PDB file of C-alpha atoms in Angstrom:
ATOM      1  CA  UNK A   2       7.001 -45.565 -21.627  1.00  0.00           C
ATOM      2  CA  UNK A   3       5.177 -48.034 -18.576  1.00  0.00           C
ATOM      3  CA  UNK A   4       2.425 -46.464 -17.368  1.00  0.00           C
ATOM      4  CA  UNK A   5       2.793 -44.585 -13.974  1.00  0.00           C
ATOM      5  CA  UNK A   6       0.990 -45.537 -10.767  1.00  0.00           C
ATOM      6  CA  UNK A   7      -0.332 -42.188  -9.462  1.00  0.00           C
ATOM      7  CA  UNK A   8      -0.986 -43.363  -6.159  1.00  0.00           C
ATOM      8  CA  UNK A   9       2.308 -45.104  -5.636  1.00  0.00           C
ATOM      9  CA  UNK A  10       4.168 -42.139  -6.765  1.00  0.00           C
ATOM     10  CA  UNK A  11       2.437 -39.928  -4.558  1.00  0.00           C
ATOM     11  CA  UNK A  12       3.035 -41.838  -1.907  1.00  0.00           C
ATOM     12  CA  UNK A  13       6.538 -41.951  -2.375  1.00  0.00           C
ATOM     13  CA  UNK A  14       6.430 -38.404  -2.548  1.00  0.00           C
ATOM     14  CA  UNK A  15       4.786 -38.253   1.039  1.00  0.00           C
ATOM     15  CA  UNK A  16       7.578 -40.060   2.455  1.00  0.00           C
ATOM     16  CA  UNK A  17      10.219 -38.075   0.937  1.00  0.00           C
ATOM     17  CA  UNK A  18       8.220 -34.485   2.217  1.00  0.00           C
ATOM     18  CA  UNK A  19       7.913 -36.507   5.785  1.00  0.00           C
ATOM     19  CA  UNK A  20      11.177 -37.107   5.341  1.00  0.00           C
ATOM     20  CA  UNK A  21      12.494 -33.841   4.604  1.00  0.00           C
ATOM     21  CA  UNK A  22      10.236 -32.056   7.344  1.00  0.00           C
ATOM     22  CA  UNK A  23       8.040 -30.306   4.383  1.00  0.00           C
ATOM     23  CA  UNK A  24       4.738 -28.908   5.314  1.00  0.00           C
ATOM     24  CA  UNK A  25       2.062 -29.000   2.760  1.00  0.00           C
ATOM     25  CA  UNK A  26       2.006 -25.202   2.006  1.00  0.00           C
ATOM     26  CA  UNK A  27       5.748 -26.065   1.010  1.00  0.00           C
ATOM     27  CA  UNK A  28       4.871 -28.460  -1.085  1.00  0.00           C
ATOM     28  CA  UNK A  29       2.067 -26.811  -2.629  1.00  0.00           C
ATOM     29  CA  UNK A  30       4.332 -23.727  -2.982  1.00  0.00           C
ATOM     30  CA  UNK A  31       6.993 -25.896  -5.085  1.00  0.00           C
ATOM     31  CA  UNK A  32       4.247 -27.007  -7.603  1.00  0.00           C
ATOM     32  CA  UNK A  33       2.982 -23.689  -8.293  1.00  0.00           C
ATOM     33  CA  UNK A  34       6.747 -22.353  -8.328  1.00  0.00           C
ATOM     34  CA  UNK A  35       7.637 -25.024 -10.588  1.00  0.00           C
ATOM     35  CA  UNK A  36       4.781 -26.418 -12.807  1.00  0.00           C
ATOM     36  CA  UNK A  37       2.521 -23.522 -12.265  1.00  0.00           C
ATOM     37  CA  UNK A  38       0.101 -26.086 -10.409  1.00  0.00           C
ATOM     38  CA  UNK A  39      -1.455 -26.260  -6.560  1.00  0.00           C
ATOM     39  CA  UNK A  40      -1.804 -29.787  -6.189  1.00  0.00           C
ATOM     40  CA  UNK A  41       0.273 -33.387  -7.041  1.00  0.00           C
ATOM     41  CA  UNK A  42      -3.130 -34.795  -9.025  1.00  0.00           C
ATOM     42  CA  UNK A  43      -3.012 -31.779 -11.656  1.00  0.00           C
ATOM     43  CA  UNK A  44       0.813 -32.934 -12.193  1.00  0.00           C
ATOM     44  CA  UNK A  45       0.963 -35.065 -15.689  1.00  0.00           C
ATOM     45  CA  UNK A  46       3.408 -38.443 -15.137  1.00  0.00           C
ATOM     46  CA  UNK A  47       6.344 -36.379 -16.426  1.00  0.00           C
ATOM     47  CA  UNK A  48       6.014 -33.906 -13.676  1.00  0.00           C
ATOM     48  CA  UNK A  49       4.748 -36.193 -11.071  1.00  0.00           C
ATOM     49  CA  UNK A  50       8.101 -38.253 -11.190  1.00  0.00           C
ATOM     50  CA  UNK A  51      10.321 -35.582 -11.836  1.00  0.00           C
ATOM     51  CA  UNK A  52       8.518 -34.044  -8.678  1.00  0.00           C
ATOM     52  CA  UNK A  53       9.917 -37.241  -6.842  1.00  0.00           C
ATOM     53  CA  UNK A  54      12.858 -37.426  -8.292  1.00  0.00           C
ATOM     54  CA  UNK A  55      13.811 -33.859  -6.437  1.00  0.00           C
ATOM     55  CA  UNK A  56      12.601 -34.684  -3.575  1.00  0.00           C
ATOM     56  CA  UNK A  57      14.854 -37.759  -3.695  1.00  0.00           C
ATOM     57  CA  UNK A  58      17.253 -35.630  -4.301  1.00  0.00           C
ATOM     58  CA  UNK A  59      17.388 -32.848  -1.663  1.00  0.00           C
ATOM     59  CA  UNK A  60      19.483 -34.184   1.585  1.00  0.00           C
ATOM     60  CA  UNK A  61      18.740 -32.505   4.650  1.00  0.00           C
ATOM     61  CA  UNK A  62      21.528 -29.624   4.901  1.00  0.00           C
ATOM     62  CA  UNK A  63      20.110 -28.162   1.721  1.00  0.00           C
ATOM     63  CA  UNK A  64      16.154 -28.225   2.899  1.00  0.00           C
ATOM     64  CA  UNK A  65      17.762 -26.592   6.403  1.00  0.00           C
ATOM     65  CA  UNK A  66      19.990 -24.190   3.829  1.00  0.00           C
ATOM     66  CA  UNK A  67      17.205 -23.530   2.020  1.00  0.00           C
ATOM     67  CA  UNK A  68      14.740 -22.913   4.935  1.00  0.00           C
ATOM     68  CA  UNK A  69      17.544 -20.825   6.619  1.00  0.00           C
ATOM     69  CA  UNK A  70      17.637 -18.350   3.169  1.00  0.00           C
ATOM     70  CA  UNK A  71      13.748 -18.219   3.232  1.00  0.00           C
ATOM     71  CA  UNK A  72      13.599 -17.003   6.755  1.00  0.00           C
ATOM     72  CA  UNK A  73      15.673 -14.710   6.091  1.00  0.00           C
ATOM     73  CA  UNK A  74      14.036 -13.577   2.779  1.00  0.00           C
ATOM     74  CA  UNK A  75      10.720 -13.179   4.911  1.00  0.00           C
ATOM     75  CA  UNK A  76      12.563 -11.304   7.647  1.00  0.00           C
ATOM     76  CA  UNK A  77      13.481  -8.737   4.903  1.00  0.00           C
ATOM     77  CA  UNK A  78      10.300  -8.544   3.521  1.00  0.00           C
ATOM     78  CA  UNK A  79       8.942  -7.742   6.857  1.00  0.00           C
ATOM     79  CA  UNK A  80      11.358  -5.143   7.544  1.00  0.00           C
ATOM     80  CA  UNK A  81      10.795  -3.882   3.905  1.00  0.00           C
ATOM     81  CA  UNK A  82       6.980  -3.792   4.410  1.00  0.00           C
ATOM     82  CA  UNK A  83       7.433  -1.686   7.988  1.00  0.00           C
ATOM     83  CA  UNK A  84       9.566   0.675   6.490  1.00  0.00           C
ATOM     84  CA  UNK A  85       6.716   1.345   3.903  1.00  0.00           C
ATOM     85  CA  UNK A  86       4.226   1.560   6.346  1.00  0.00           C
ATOM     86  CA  UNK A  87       6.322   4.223   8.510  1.00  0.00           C
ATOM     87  CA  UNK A  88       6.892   6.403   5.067  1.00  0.00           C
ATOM     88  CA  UNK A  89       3.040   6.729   4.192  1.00  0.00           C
ATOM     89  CA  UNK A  90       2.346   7.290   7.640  1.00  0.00           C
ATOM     90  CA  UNK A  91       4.776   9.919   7.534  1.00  0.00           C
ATOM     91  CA  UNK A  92       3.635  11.091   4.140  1.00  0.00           C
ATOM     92  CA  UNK A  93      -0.085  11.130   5.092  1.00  0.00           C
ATOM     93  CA  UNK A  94      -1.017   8.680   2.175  1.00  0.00           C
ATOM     94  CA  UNK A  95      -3.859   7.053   1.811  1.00  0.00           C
ATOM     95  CA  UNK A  96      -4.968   3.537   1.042  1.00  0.00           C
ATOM     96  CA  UNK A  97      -5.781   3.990  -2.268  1.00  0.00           C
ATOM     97  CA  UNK A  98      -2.863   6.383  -3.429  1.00  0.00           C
ATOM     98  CA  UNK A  99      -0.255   3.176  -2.013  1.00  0.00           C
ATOM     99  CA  UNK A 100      -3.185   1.424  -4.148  1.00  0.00           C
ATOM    100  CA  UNK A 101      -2.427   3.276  -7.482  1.00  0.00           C
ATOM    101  CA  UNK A 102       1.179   3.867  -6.861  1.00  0.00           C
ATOM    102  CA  UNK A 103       1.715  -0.339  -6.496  1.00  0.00           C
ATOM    103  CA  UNK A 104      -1.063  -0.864  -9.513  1.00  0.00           C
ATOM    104  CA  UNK A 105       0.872   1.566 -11.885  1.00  0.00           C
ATOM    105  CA  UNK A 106       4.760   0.368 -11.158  1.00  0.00           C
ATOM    106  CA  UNK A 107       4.035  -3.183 -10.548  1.00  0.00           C
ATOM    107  CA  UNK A 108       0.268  -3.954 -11.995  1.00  0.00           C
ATOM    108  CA  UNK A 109      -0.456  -5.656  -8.580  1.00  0.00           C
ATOM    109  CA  UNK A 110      -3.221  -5.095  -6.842  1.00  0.00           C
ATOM    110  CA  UNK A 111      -1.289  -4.255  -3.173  1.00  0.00           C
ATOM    111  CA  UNK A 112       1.984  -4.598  -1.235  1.00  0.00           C
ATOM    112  CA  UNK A 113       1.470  -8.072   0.085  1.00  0.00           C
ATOM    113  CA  UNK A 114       1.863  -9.476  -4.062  1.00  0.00           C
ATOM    114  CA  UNK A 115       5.443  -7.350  -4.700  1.00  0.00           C
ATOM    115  CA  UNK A 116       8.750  -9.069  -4.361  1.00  0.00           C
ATOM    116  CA  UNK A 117      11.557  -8.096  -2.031  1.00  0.00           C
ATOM    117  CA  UNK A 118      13.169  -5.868  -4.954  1.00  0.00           C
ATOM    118  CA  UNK A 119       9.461  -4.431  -5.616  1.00  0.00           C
ATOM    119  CA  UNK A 120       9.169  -3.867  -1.910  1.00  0.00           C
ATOM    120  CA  UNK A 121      13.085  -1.974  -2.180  1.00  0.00           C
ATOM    121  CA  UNK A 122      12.137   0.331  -4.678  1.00  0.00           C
ATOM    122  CA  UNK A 123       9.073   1.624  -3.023  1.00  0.00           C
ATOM    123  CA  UNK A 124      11.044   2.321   0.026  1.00  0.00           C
ATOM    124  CA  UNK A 125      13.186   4.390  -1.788  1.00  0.00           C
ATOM    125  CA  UNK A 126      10.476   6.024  -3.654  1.00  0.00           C
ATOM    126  CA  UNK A 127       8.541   7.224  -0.371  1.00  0.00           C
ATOM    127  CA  UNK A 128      11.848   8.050   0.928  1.00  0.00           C
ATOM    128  CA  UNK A 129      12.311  10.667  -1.584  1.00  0.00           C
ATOM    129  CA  UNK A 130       9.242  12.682  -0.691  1.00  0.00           C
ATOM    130  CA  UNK A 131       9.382  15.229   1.448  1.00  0.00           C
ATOM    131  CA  UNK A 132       7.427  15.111   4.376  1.00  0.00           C
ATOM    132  CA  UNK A 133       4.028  17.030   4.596  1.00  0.00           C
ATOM    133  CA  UNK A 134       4.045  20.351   6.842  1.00  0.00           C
ATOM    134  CA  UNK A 135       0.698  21.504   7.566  1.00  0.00           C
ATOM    135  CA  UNK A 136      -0.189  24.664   5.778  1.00  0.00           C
ATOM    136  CA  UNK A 137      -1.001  25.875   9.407  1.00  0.00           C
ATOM    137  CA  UNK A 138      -1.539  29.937   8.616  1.00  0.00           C
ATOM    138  CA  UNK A 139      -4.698  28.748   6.125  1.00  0.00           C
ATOM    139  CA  UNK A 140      -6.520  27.492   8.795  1.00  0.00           C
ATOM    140  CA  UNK A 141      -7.290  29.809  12.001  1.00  0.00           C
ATOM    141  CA  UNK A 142      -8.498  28.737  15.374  1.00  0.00           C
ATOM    142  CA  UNK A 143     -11.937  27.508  15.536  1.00  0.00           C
ATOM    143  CA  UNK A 144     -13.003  29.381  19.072  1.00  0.00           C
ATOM    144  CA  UNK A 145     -11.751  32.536  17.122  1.00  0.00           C
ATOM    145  CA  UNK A 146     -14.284  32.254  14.313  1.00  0.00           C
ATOM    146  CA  UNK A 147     -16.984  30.239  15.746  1.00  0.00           C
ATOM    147  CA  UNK A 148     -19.147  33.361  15.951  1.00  0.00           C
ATOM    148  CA  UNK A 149     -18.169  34.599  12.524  1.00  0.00           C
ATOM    149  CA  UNK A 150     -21.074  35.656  10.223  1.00  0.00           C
ATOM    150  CA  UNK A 151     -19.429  32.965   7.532  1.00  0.00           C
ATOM    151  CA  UNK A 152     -20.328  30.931   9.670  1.00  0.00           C
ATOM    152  CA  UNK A 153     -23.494  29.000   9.843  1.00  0.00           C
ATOM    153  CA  UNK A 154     -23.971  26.179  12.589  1.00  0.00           C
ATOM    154  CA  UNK A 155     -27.158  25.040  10.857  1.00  0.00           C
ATOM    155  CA  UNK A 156     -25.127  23.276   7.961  1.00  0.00           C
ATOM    156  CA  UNK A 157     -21.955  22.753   8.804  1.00  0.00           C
ATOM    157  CA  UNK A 158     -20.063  20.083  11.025  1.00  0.00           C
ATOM    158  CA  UNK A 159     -16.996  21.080  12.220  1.00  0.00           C
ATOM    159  CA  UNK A 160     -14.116  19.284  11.341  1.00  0.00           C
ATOM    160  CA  UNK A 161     -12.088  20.004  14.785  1.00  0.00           C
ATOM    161  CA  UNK A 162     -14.895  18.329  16.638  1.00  0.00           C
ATOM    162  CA  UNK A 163     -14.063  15.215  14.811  1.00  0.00           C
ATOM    163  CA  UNK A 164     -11.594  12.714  15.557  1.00  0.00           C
ATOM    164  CA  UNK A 165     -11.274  11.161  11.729  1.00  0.00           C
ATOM    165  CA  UNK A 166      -7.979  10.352  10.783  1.00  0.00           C
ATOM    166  CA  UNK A 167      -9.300  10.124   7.444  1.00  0.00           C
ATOM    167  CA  UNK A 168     -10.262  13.717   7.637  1.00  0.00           C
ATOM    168  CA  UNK A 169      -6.352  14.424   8.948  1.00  0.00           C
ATOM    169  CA  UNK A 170      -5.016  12.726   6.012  1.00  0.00           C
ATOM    170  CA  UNK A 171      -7.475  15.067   3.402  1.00  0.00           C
ATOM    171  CA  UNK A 172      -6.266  17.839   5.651  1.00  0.00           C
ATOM    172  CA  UNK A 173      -2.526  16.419   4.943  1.00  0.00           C
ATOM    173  CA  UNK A 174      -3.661  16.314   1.162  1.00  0.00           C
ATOM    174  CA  UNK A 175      -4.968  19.810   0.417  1.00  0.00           C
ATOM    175  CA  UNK A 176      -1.409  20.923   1.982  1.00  0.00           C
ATOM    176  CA  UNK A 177       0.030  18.972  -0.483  1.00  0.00           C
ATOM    177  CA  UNK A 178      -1.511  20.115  -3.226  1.00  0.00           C
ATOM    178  CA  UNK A 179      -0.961  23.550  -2.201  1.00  0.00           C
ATOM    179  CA  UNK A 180       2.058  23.455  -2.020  1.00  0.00           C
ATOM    180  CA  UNK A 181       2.096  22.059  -5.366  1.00  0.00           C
ATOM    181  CA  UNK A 182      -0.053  24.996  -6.696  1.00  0.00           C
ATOM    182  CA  UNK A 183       2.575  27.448  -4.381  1.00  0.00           C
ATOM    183  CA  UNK A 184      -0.510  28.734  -3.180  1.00  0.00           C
ATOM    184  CA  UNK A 185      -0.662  31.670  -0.103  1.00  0.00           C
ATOM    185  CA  UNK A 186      -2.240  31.117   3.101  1.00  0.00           C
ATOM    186  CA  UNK A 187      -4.047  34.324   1.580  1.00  0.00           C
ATOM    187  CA  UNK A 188      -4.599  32.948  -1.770  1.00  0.00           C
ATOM    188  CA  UNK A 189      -5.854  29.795  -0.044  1.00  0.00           C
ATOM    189  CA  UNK A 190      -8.407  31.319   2.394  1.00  0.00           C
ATOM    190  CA  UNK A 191      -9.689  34.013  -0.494  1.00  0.00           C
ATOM    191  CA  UNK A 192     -10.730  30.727  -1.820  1.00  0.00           C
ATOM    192  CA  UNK A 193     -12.861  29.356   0.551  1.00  0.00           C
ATOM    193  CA  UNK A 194     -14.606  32.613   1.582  1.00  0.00           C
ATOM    194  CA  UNK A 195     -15.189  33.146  -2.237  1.00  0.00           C
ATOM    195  CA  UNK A 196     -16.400  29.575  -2.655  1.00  0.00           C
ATOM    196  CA  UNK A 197     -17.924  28.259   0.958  1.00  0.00           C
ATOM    197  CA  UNK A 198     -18.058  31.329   3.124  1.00  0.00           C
ATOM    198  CA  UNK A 199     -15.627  30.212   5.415  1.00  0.00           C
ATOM    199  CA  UNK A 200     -11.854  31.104   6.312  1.00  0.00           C
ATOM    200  CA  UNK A 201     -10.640  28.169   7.444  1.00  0.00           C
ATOM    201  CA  UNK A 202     -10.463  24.722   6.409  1.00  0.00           C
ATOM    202  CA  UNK A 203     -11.444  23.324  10.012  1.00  0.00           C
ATOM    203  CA  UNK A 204     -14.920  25.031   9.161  1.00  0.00           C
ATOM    204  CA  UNK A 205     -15.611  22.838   6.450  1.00  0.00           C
ATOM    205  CA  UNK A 206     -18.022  20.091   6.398  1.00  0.00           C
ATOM    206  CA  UNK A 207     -16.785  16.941   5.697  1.00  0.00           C
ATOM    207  CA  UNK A 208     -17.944  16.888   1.596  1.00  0.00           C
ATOM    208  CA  UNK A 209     -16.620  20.677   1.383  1.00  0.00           C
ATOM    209  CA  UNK A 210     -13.343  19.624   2.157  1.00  0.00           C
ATOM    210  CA  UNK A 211     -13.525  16.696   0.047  1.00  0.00           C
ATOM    211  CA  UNK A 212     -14.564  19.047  -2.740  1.00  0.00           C
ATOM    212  CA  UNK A 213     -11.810  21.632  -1.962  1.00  0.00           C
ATOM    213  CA  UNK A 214      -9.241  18.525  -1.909  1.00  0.00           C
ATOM    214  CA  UNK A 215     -10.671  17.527  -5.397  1.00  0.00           C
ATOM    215  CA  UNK A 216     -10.506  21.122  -6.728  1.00  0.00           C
ATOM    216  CA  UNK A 217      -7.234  21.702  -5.557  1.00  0.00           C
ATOM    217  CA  UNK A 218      -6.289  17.874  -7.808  1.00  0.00           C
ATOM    218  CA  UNK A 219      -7.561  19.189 -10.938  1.00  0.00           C
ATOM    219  CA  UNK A 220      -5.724  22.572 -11.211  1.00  0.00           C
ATOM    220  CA  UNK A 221      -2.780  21.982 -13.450  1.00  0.00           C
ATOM    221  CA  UNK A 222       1.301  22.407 -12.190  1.00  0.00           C
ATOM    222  CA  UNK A 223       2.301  26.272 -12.158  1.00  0.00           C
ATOM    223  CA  UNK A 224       4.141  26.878 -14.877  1.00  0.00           C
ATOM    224  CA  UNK A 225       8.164  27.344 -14.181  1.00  0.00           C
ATOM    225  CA  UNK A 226       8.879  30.939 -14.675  1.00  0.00           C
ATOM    226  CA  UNK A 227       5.127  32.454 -15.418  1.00  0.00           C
TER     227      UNK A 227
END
């Protein structure tokens, strides 16, 4: 087989992306689609022409087919991708529980990595859940027990006077989880005057409730029946 002129191929190949309206992300995406490479000077001779020879080959109704299908494959993904945003929004999720969920189904590291069919199946799966309803009767108003004898302003920073939407989301958690436990508001509040001195969760520091929230994660499903 006569030896291949790199450069001349490559220019060749330049005209025919030129030609075709490719950008260079296009390109690049192509190699690493096709030969599992980012660049036309990691491309052996056999894949360097054959490279060509495609490009050669593509007419312009198919690039403007095939740039029409990608759009539209992008457009979905988009949609896909606000619909999962709207669900854990709705479901109170943190980052790193979408995290975990997308590292255990699809062993990649976030959303942005998952294909449209990934990205399908995750909808449906935060579809499924049932929205979070505040446990509202476990916490009571803070002007009501601000002068309680549980409660000591020395140590503790009030979680009402903070605007976290972190904390709103732990909040959004523990209801979760006790619900899961089918838990009381009675049950609930028995817990944190036994444990913290306090009847509410809005009078919990910020690491108490963390510490409930983590509590509340390590108590194992009622049993069905018991």
């Amino acid at each position: 087989m006569e030896s291949v002129n790199f450069a001349e191929v490559i220019a060749q190949t330049d005209v025919e992306m030129q030609r075709l309206g490719w950008t260079i992300d296009q390109g690049r995406e192509h190699l690493k689609k096709t030969y599992g490479k980012r660049s036309r000077f990691l491309l052996t001779e056999v894949q360097l022409l054959g490279f060509l020879q495609y490009l050669e080959s593509q007419t312009l109704d198919e690039v403007v087919t095939a740039k029409i299908n990608l759009d539209i494959e992008q457009l979905c993904w988009m949609e896909q991708q606000g619909q999962i945003n709207a669900e854990i929004q709705r479901l109170c999720w943190m980052k790193e529980e979408e995290q975990k969920y997308v590292i255990k189904t699809s062993r990649k590291q976030n959303t942005n990595l998952l294909t449209q069919e990934e990205l399908l199946e995750f909808v449906k799966y935060l579809e499924s859940e049932p929205t979070v309803e505040y446990a509202s009767d476990l916490d009571e108003e803070y002007e009501e027990f601000q002068d309680c004898s549980t409660y000591s302003k020395k140590s503790d920073k009030v979680i009402t006077k903070i605007s976290s939407k972190d904390l709103s989301q732990v909040l959004a958690k523990t209801d979760i989880e006790i619900q899961r436990l089918g838990w009381t508001p009675e049950q609930g509040r028995e817990y944190l005057i036994k444990t913290y001195g306090k009847r509410g969760r809005t009078l919990l520091t910020e690491e108490e409730l963390h510490q409930f929230l983590q509590y509340l994660q390590s108590q194992p499903d009622p049993i069905a029946g018991f």
